[in-house]
Amino acid sequence: MAAQVIDGKTIAKQIRDEVKQTVEHWRREQFVPGLAVVLVGDDPASATYVRNKEKACQEAGIYSEVHRLDASISEDELLRLVHTLNQRPDIHGILVQLPLPEHIRSERILDAVDPSKDVDGFHPVNAGKLLVGKPGIFPCTPLGVIELLKRQDVPIAGRHAVVVGRSNIVGKPAALLLLREHATVSVCHSRTPDLSAITRQADILVCAVGQPELIRGEMIKPGACVIDVGINRKPDGKLVGDVCFSEAVHVAGQITPVPGGVGPMTIAMLLKNTLACAQLQRSSV
Ligand code: NDP
């Protein structure tokens, strides 16, 4: 039997509607959440991501402003902008779109963002909170993975979750969030010698690798829930995930498609994180 295909678009729309309702409620109390996005240079993919984030904020009623800066901006000038945004009471979330130009040390910029305004959840303070199990602001894509599982009623506690990929943006936080939900977690990466021996044990398989269709049908445990984070463009222009969907759909119990799975969840969770940051600052005044 073919797997149930998890509709990330519909779930993301539900979340965006919930965010919109909260914002309407807050606006009636004269409180408007605000997000500042910083875009440096003219990378077309980054420009598209930023436009989508701006549009999503508008639809949800969140105030947003985009700082479009020339690629030649110095690290110190960029830091000054981040410090200014940190101080502004009308801005509750700050997002610095990556990648930054080579002459700018991304780490220095991301570390300068006030952790309570860190909508991307990349600041070491928030990463540390995730590690030690404290509440904090956590990265949007892994949060989207957990939200998809929960809203699909996929049980997590006590199950074996395998995460392929160990980046700071997706793999590691996904593993920690699954651990927080009481899964037994394995993390695989490029040095894992026999990848399929591990992936075949997964009740929940999260793939965040960036290699088109690396995970074949025979690498999946029958009935497993497969969450494909990968977004890869093939030479023919087709968008595919890290999982070979046409094979996996006959083995898995549930599976996310690419596009239309995890992708739409990332922006939905960014909106949720903006509200979480706004709430943090609201309750601290
Ligand atoms: P990174 O390149 O930062 O990390 C990739 C990870 O995959 C690394 O840990 C690497 O291991 C591991 N890896 C690479 N090759 C293999 C292999 N053959 N077997 C096992 N592990 C391997 O990527 P990201 O985490 O940033 O992104 C991963 C994918 O998710 C990309 O396709 C990206 O486009 C997509 N993405 C999607 C988002 C969404 O909104 N849906 C958001 C963010 C990313 P090692 O550490 O050993 O090098």
Short mmCIF file of C-alpha atoms and ligand atoms in Angstrom, two decimals:
data_model
loop_
_atom_site.label_atom_id
_atom_site.label_comp_id
_atom_site.label_asym_id
_atom_site.label_seq_id
_atom_site.Cartn_x
_atom_site.Cartn_y
_atom_site.Cartn_z
CA MET A 1 0.00 0.00 0.00
CA ALA A 2 1.28 3.48 -0.82
CA ALA A 3 2.30 5.74 2.08
CA GLN A 4 0.11 8.55 3.32
CA VAL A 5 1.55 11.75 1.87
CA ILE A 6 1.84 14.45 4.54
CA ASP A 7 0.46 17.74 3.23
CA GLY A 8 2.86 20.36 4.60
CA LYS A 9 1.14 23.15 2.68
CA THR A 10 -2.20 22.61 4.42
CA ILE A 11 -0.63 22.20 7.87
CA ALA A 12 1.48 25.34 7.32
CA LYS A 13 -1.66 27.24 6.30
CA GLN A 14 -3.38 26.16 9.56
CA ILE A 15 -0.42 27.50 11.56
CA ARG A 16 -0.39 30.77 9.60
CA ASP A 17 -4.11 31.20 10.29
CA GLU A 18 -3.53 30.57 14.01
CA VAL A 19 -0.72 33.17 14.02
CA LYS A 20 -3.01 35.64 12.24
CA GLN A 21 -5.70 35.16 14.89
CA THR A 22 -3.22 35.81 17.69
CA VAL A 23 -1.93 38.94 15.92
CA GLU A 24 -5.51 40.23 15.44
CA HIS A 25 -6.09 39.72 19.15
CA TRP A 26 -2.85 41.52 20.06
CA ARG A 27 -3.60 44.38 17.66
CA ARG A 28 -6.90 44.95 19.48
CA GLU A 29 -4.72 45.45 22.60
CA GLN A 30 -2.59 47.95 20.63
CA PHE A 31 0.37 45.55 20.44
CA VAL A 32 1.90 44.89 17.00
CA PRO A 33 4.64 42.26 16.65
CA GLY A 34 7.48 43.37 14.39
CA LEU A 35 10.13 41.50 12.38
CA ALA A 36 13.23 43.05 10.79
CA VAL A 37 14.90 41.14 7.99
CA VAL A 38 18.44 41.98 6.92
CA LEU A 39 19.42 41.07 3.37
CA VAL A 40 22.98 41.73 2.22
CA GLY A 41 23.91 41.54 -1.47
CA ASP A 42 21.89 40.41 -4.45
CA ASP A 43 21.77 36.61 -4.27
CA PRO A 44 18.56 35.80 -6.19
CA ALA A 45 17.59 32.80 -4.00
CA SER A 46 17.99 34.88 -0.82
CA ALA A 47 15.96 37.70 -2.38
CA THR A 48 13.12 35.25 -3.12
CA TYR A 49 13.21 33.80 0.43
CA VAL A 50 13.08 37.33 1.87
CA ARG A 51 10.15 38.35 -0.38
CA ASN A 52 8.24 35.22 0.75
CA LYS A 53 8.93 36.02 4.41
CA GLU A 54 7.78 39.63 3.89
CA LYS A 55 4.57 38.44 2.21
CA ALA A 56 3.87 35.89 4.96
CA CYS A 57 4.29 38.62 7.62
CA GLN A 58 1.93 40.94 5.76
CA GLU A 59 -0.72 38.21 5.49
CA ALA A 60 -0.42 37.45 9.20
CA GLY A 61 -0.62 41.13 10.20
CA ILE A 62 2.97 41.18 11.54
CA TYR A 63 4.82 44.46 10.93
CA SER A 64 7.91 43.73 8.84
CA GLU A 65 10.73 45.77 7.40
CA VAL A 66 13.51 44.63 5.12
CA HIS A 67 16.95 46.21 5.23
CA ARG A 68 18.38 45.62 1.75
CA LEU A 69 22.09 46.37 1.93
CA ASP A 70 24.83 46.50 -0.64
CA ALA A 71 27.24 43.53 -0.68
CA SER A 72 30.10 45.94 0.00
CA ILE A 73 28.82 46.83 3.50
CA SER A 74 31.49 46.35 6.17
CA GLU A 75 31.16 43.93 9.07
CA ASP A 76 31.19 46.87 11.52
CA GLU A 77 28.40 48.70 9.68
CA LEU A 78 26.30 45.54 9.69
CA LEU A 79 26.98 45.05 13.39
CA ARG A 80 25.85 48.62 14.05
CA LEU A 81 22.56 47.90 12.28
CA VAL A 82 22.03 44.74 14.36
CA HIS A 83 22.73 46.70 17.56
CA THR A 84 20.22 49.39 16.50
CA LEU A 85 17.58 46.73 15.80
CA ASN A 86 18.35 45.09 19.17
CA GLN A 87 17.46 48.39 20.87
CA ARG A 88 14.23 49.10 18.97
CA PRO A 89 11.10 48.36 21.02
CA ASP A 90 8.91 47.97 17.90
CA ILE A 91 11.13 45.19 16.51
CA HIS A 92 10.70 41.87 18.30
CA GLY A 93 12.43 39.56 15.84
CA ILE A 94 15.62 39.99 13.78
CA LEU A 95 16.50 37.71 10.91
CA VAL A 96 19.80 37.99 9.06
CA GLN A 97 19.40 36.17 5.76
CA LEU A 98 22.25 33.78 5.04
CA PRO A 99 24.61 33.44 3.27
CA LEU A 100 26.43 36.70 3.96
CA PRO A 101 29.24 37.93 1.67
CA GLU A 102 32.59 36.26 2.30
CA HIS A 103 34.25 39.30 3.91
CA ILE A 104 31.66 39.24 6.70
CA ARG A 105 32.00 36.68 9.50
CA SER A 106 28.45 35.30 9.79
CA GLU A 107 29.13 34.01 13.28
CA ARG A 108 30.05 37.47 14.54
CA ILE A 109 26.81 38.93 13.14
CA LEU A 110 24.52 36.13 14.34
CA ASP A 111 26.08 36.21 17.81
CA ALA A 112 25.33 39.96 18.01
CA VAL A 113 21.56 39.43 17.67
CA ASP A 114 19.78 39.74 21.03
CA PRO A 115 18.87 36.10 21.90
CA SER A 116 15.33 37.20 22.77
CA LYS A 117 14.97 38.58 19.19
CA ASP A 118 16.70 35.62 17.53
CA VAL A 119 13.77 34.38 15.38
CA ASP A 120 16.03 31.90 13.57
CA GLY A 121 17.16 30.30 16.81
CA PHE A 122 20.82 30.32 15.69
CA HIS A 123 22.28 32.22 18.67
CA PRO A 124 24.52 30.05 20.93
CA VAL A 125 22.34 31.04 23.93
CA ASN A 126 19.29 29.51 22.26
CA ALA A 127 21.30 26.50 21.00
CA GLY A 128 22.45 25.97 24.62
CA LYS A 129 18.89 26.20 25.91
CA LEU A 130 17.83 23.53 23.43
CA LEU A 131 20.70 21.33 24.59
CA VAL A 132 19.90 21.61 28.29
CA GLY A 133 16.12 21.39 27.80
CA LYS A 134 15.20 24.99 28.73
CA PRO A 135 12.55 26.99 26.87
CA GLY A 136 14.04 29.16 24.11
CA ILE A 137 13.76 30.13 20.46
CA PHE A 138 14.74 27.20 18.25
CA PRO A 139 15.48 26.86 14.50
CA CYS A 140 12.40 27.05 12.26
CA THR A 141 12.93 24.03 9.98
CA PRO A 142 13.47 21.44 12.76
CA LEU A 143 10.56 22.98 14.69
CA GLY A 144 8.51 22.51 11.52
CA VAL A 145 9.50 18.83 11.44
CA ILE A 146 8.24 18.28 15.00
CA GLU A 147 5.05 20.25 14.31
CA LEU A 148 4.36 18.11 11.21
CA LEU A 149 4.79 14.91 13.25
CA LYS A 150 2.54 16.16 16.04
CA ARG A 151 -0.20 17.43 13.76
CA GLN A 152 -0.15 14.13 11.86
CA ASP A 153 -0.46 12.28 15.20
CA VAL A 154 2.80 10.44 14.59
CA PRO A 155 3.90 9.10 18.00
CA ILE A 156 7.44 10.20 18.89
CA ALA A 157 8.06 9.10 22.50
CA GLY A 158 9.88 5.79 22.76
CA ARG A 159 10.35 5.43 19.01
CA HIS A 160 13.62 5.25 17.16
CA ALA A 161 14.22 8.47 15.23
CA VAL A 162 17.14 8.59 12.82
CA VAL A 163 18.34 11.98 11.60
CA VAL A 164 20.60 12.00 8.55
CA GLY A 165 22.64 15.22 8.61
CA ARG A 166 24.24 17.08 11.53
CA SER A 167 24.22 20.75 10.52
CA ASN A 168 23.65 23.40 13.19
CA ILE A 169 20.64 24.65 11.22
CA VAL A 170 18.74 21.40 10.68
CA GLY A 171 20.28 18.06 11.69
CA LYS A 172 21.54 18.78 15.22
CA PRO A 173 18.52 20.82 16.40
CA ALA A 174 16.16 18.25 14.84
CA ALA A 175 17.91 15.49 16.81
CA LEU A 176 17.71 17.50 20.06
CA LEU A 177 14.04 18.35 19.53
CA LEU A 178 13.25 14.67 18.91
CA LEU A 179 15.17 13.78 22.07
CA ARG A 180 13.14 16.38 23.96
CA GLU A 181 10.03 14.54 22.72
CA HIS A 182 11.50 11.33 24.20
CA ALA A 183 12.49 9.57 20.99
CA THR A 184 15.56 7.33 20.94
CA VAL A 185 17.73 9.29 18.52
CA SER A 186 20.53 8.29 16.14
CA VAL A 187 22.37 10.89 14.07
CA CYS A 188 24.11 9.94 10.82
CA HIS A 189 26.49 12.01 8.70
CA SER A 190 29.02 11.73 5.90
CA ARG A 191 31.34 9.52 8.00
CA THR A 192 28.64 7.00 8.90
CA PRO A 193 30.01 3.81 7.28
CA ASP A 194 26.82 1.82 6.66
CA LEU A 195 24.06 4.39 6.40
CA SER A 196 21.31 2.00 5.35
CA ALA A 197 21.94 -0.29 8.36
CA ILE A 198 20.94 2.66 10.57
CA THR A 199 18.18 4.18 8.44
CA ARG A 200 16.46 0.77 8.22
CA GLN A 201 16.01 0.87 12.02
CA ALA A 202 14.14 4.18 11.93
CA ASP A 203 10.50 4.48 12.94
CA ILE A 204 10.92 8.16 12.10
CA LEU A 205 13.50 9.05 9.46
CA VAL A 206 14.47 12.71 9.06
CA CYS A 207 16.71 13.45 6.08
CA ALA A 208 18.60 16.76 5.94
CA VAL A 209 21.57 16.05 3.71
CA GLY A 210 21.38 18.06 0.50
CA GLN A 211 22.05 15.07 -1.78
CA PRO A 212 19.33 14.40 -4.36
CA GLU A 213 17.49 11.11 -3.72
CA LEU A 214 20.27 9.67 -1.52
CA ILE A 215 17.76 7.64 0.50
CA ARG A 216 16.39 4.78 -1.60
CA GLY A 217 13.36 2.64 -0.89
CA GLU A 218 15.40 -0.29 0.41
CA MET A 219 16.98 1.97 3.07
CA ILE A 220 13.60 2.54 4.75
CA LYS A 221 11.88 0.39 7.36
CA PRO A 222 8.43 -0.66 6.11
CA GLY A 223 5.77 1.59 7.63
CA ALA A 224 8.24 4.27 8.82
CA CYS A 225 7.42 7.97 8.83
CA VAL A 226 9.82 9.70 6.44
CA ILE A 227 10.40 13.45 6.72
CA ASP A 228 12.41 14.82 3.80
CA VAL A 229 13.99 18.20 4.57
CA GLY A 230 16.25 18.24 1.49
CA ILE A 231 15.68 20.67 -1.34
CA ASN A 232 17.82 19.84 -4.37
CA ARG A 233 17.55 21.00 -7.95
CA LYS A 234 18.42 18.33 -10.54
CA PRO A 235 20.21 19.27 -13.80
CA ASP A 236 16.82 19.13 -15.60
CA GLY A 237 15.53 21.82 -13.18
CA LYS A 238 13.27 19.42 -11.24
CA LEU A 239 13.12 19.95 -7.47
CA VAL A 240 13.73 16.76 -5.46
CA GLY A 241 14.37 15.90 -1.84
CA ASP A 242 17.04 13.75 -0.21
CA VAL A 243 14.66 10.80 -0.49
CA CYS A 244 13.76 8.98 -3.71
CA PHE A 245 10.03 9.64 -3.38
CA SER A 246 8.87 7.22 -6.10
CA GLU A 247 10.55 4.29 -4.27
CA ALA A 248 9.97 5.44 -0.69
CA VAL A 249 6.24 5.98 -1.15
CA HIS A 250 5.82 2.19 -1.56
CA VAL A 251 7.71 1.37 1.66
CA ALA A 252 7.00 4.18 4.14
CA GLY A 253 3.84 4.53 6.19
CA GLN A 254 3.89 8.31 5.88
CA ILE A 255 6.09 10.61 3.84
CA THR A 256 6.54 14.31 3.12
CA PRO A 257 6.79 15.35 -0.54
CA VAL A 258 9.29 17.83 -1.99
CA PRO A 259 8.07 20.43 -2.66
CA GLY A 260 5.05 20.83 -0.37
CA GLY A 261 6.30 19.03 2.75
CA VAL A 262 8.76 20.60 5.18
CA GLY A 263 9.41 23.70 2.99
CA PRO A 264 6.14 25.55 3.73
CA MET A 265 6.51 24.72 7.43
CA THR A 266 9.74 26.74 7.74
CA ILE A 267 8.04 30.10 7.06
CA ALA A 268 5.05 29.15 9.22
CA MET A 269 7.41 28.44 12.12
CA LEU A 270 9.25 31.72 11.49
CA LEU A 271 5.94 33.53 12.07
CA LYS A 272 5.38 31.45 15.22
CA ASN A 273 8.91 32.26 16.42
CA THR A 274 8.28 35.98 15.80
CA LEU A 275 5.25 35.76 18.10
CA ALA A 276 7.29 33.80 20.65
CA CYS A 277 9.97 36.55 20.63
CA ALA A 278 7.31 39.27 20.87
CA GLN A 279 5.71 37.44 23.79
CA LEU A 280 9.08 37.18 25.57
CA GLN A 281 9.68 40.92 25.26
CA ARG A 282 6.08 41.78 26.12
CA SER A 283 6.20 39.83 29.33
CA SER A 284 9.58 41.33 30.31
CA VAL A 285 8.29 44.97 30.34
P1 NDP B 1 24.56 21.03 5.30
O1 NDP B 1 25.31 20.92 4.01
O2 NDP B 1 24.95 22.08 6.26
O3 NDP B 1 24.63 19.62 6.06
C1 NDP B 1 24.46 18.42 5.38
C2 NDP B 1 24.67 17.28 6.33
O4 NDP B 1 24.51 16.08 5.59
C3 NDP B 1 26.07 17.24 6.95
O5 NDP B 1 25.98 16.95 8.32
C4 NDP B 1 26.77 16.11 6.18
O6 NDP B 1 27.68 15.36 6.97
C5 NDP B 1 25.60 15.20 5.85
N1 NDP B 1 25.89 14.38 4.66
C6 NDP B 1 26.38 14.80 3.47
N2 NDP B 1 26.51 13.76 2.62
C7 NDP B 1 26.08 12.67 3.30
C8 NDP B 1 25.98 11.29 2.98
N3 NDP B 1 26.33 10.83 1.77
N4 NDP B 1 25.52 10.44 3.92
C9 NDP B 1 25.17 10.90 5.15
N5 NDP B 1 25.24 12.19 5.50
C10 NDP B 1 25.69 13.07 4.60
O7 NDP B 1 23.01 21.16 4.89
P2 NDP B 1 21.75 21.73 5.70
O8 NDP B 1 21.56 20.96 6.95
O9 NDP B 1 21.80 23.21 5.77
O10 NDP B 1 20.58 21.36 4.67
C11 NDP B 1 20.30 20.02 4.33
C12 NDP B 1 19.26 20.01 3.24
O11 NDP B 1 18.07 20.60 3.74
C13 NDP B 1 19.61 20.82 1.98
O12 NDP B 1 19.07 20.17 0.85
C14 NDP B 1 18.91 22.14 2.20
O13 NDP B 1 18.59 22.79 0.98
C15 NDP B 1 17.67 21.67 2.90
N6 NDP B 1 17.03 22.70 3.73
C16 NDP B 1 15.69 22.82 3.64
C17 NDP B 1 15.01 23.73 4.39
C18 NDP B 1 13.54 23.81 4.27
O14 NDP B 1 12.96 24.83 4.60
N7 NDP B 1 12.88 22.73 3.82
C19 NDP B 1 15.72 24.65 5.31
C20 NDP B 1 17.13 24.36 5.43
C21 NDP B 1 17.76 23.43 4.64
P3 NDP B 1 29.06 16.01 7.58
O15 NDP B 1 28.62 16.83 8.75
O16 NDP B 1 29.83 14.82 7.96
O17 NDP B 1 29.65 16.83 6.48
#
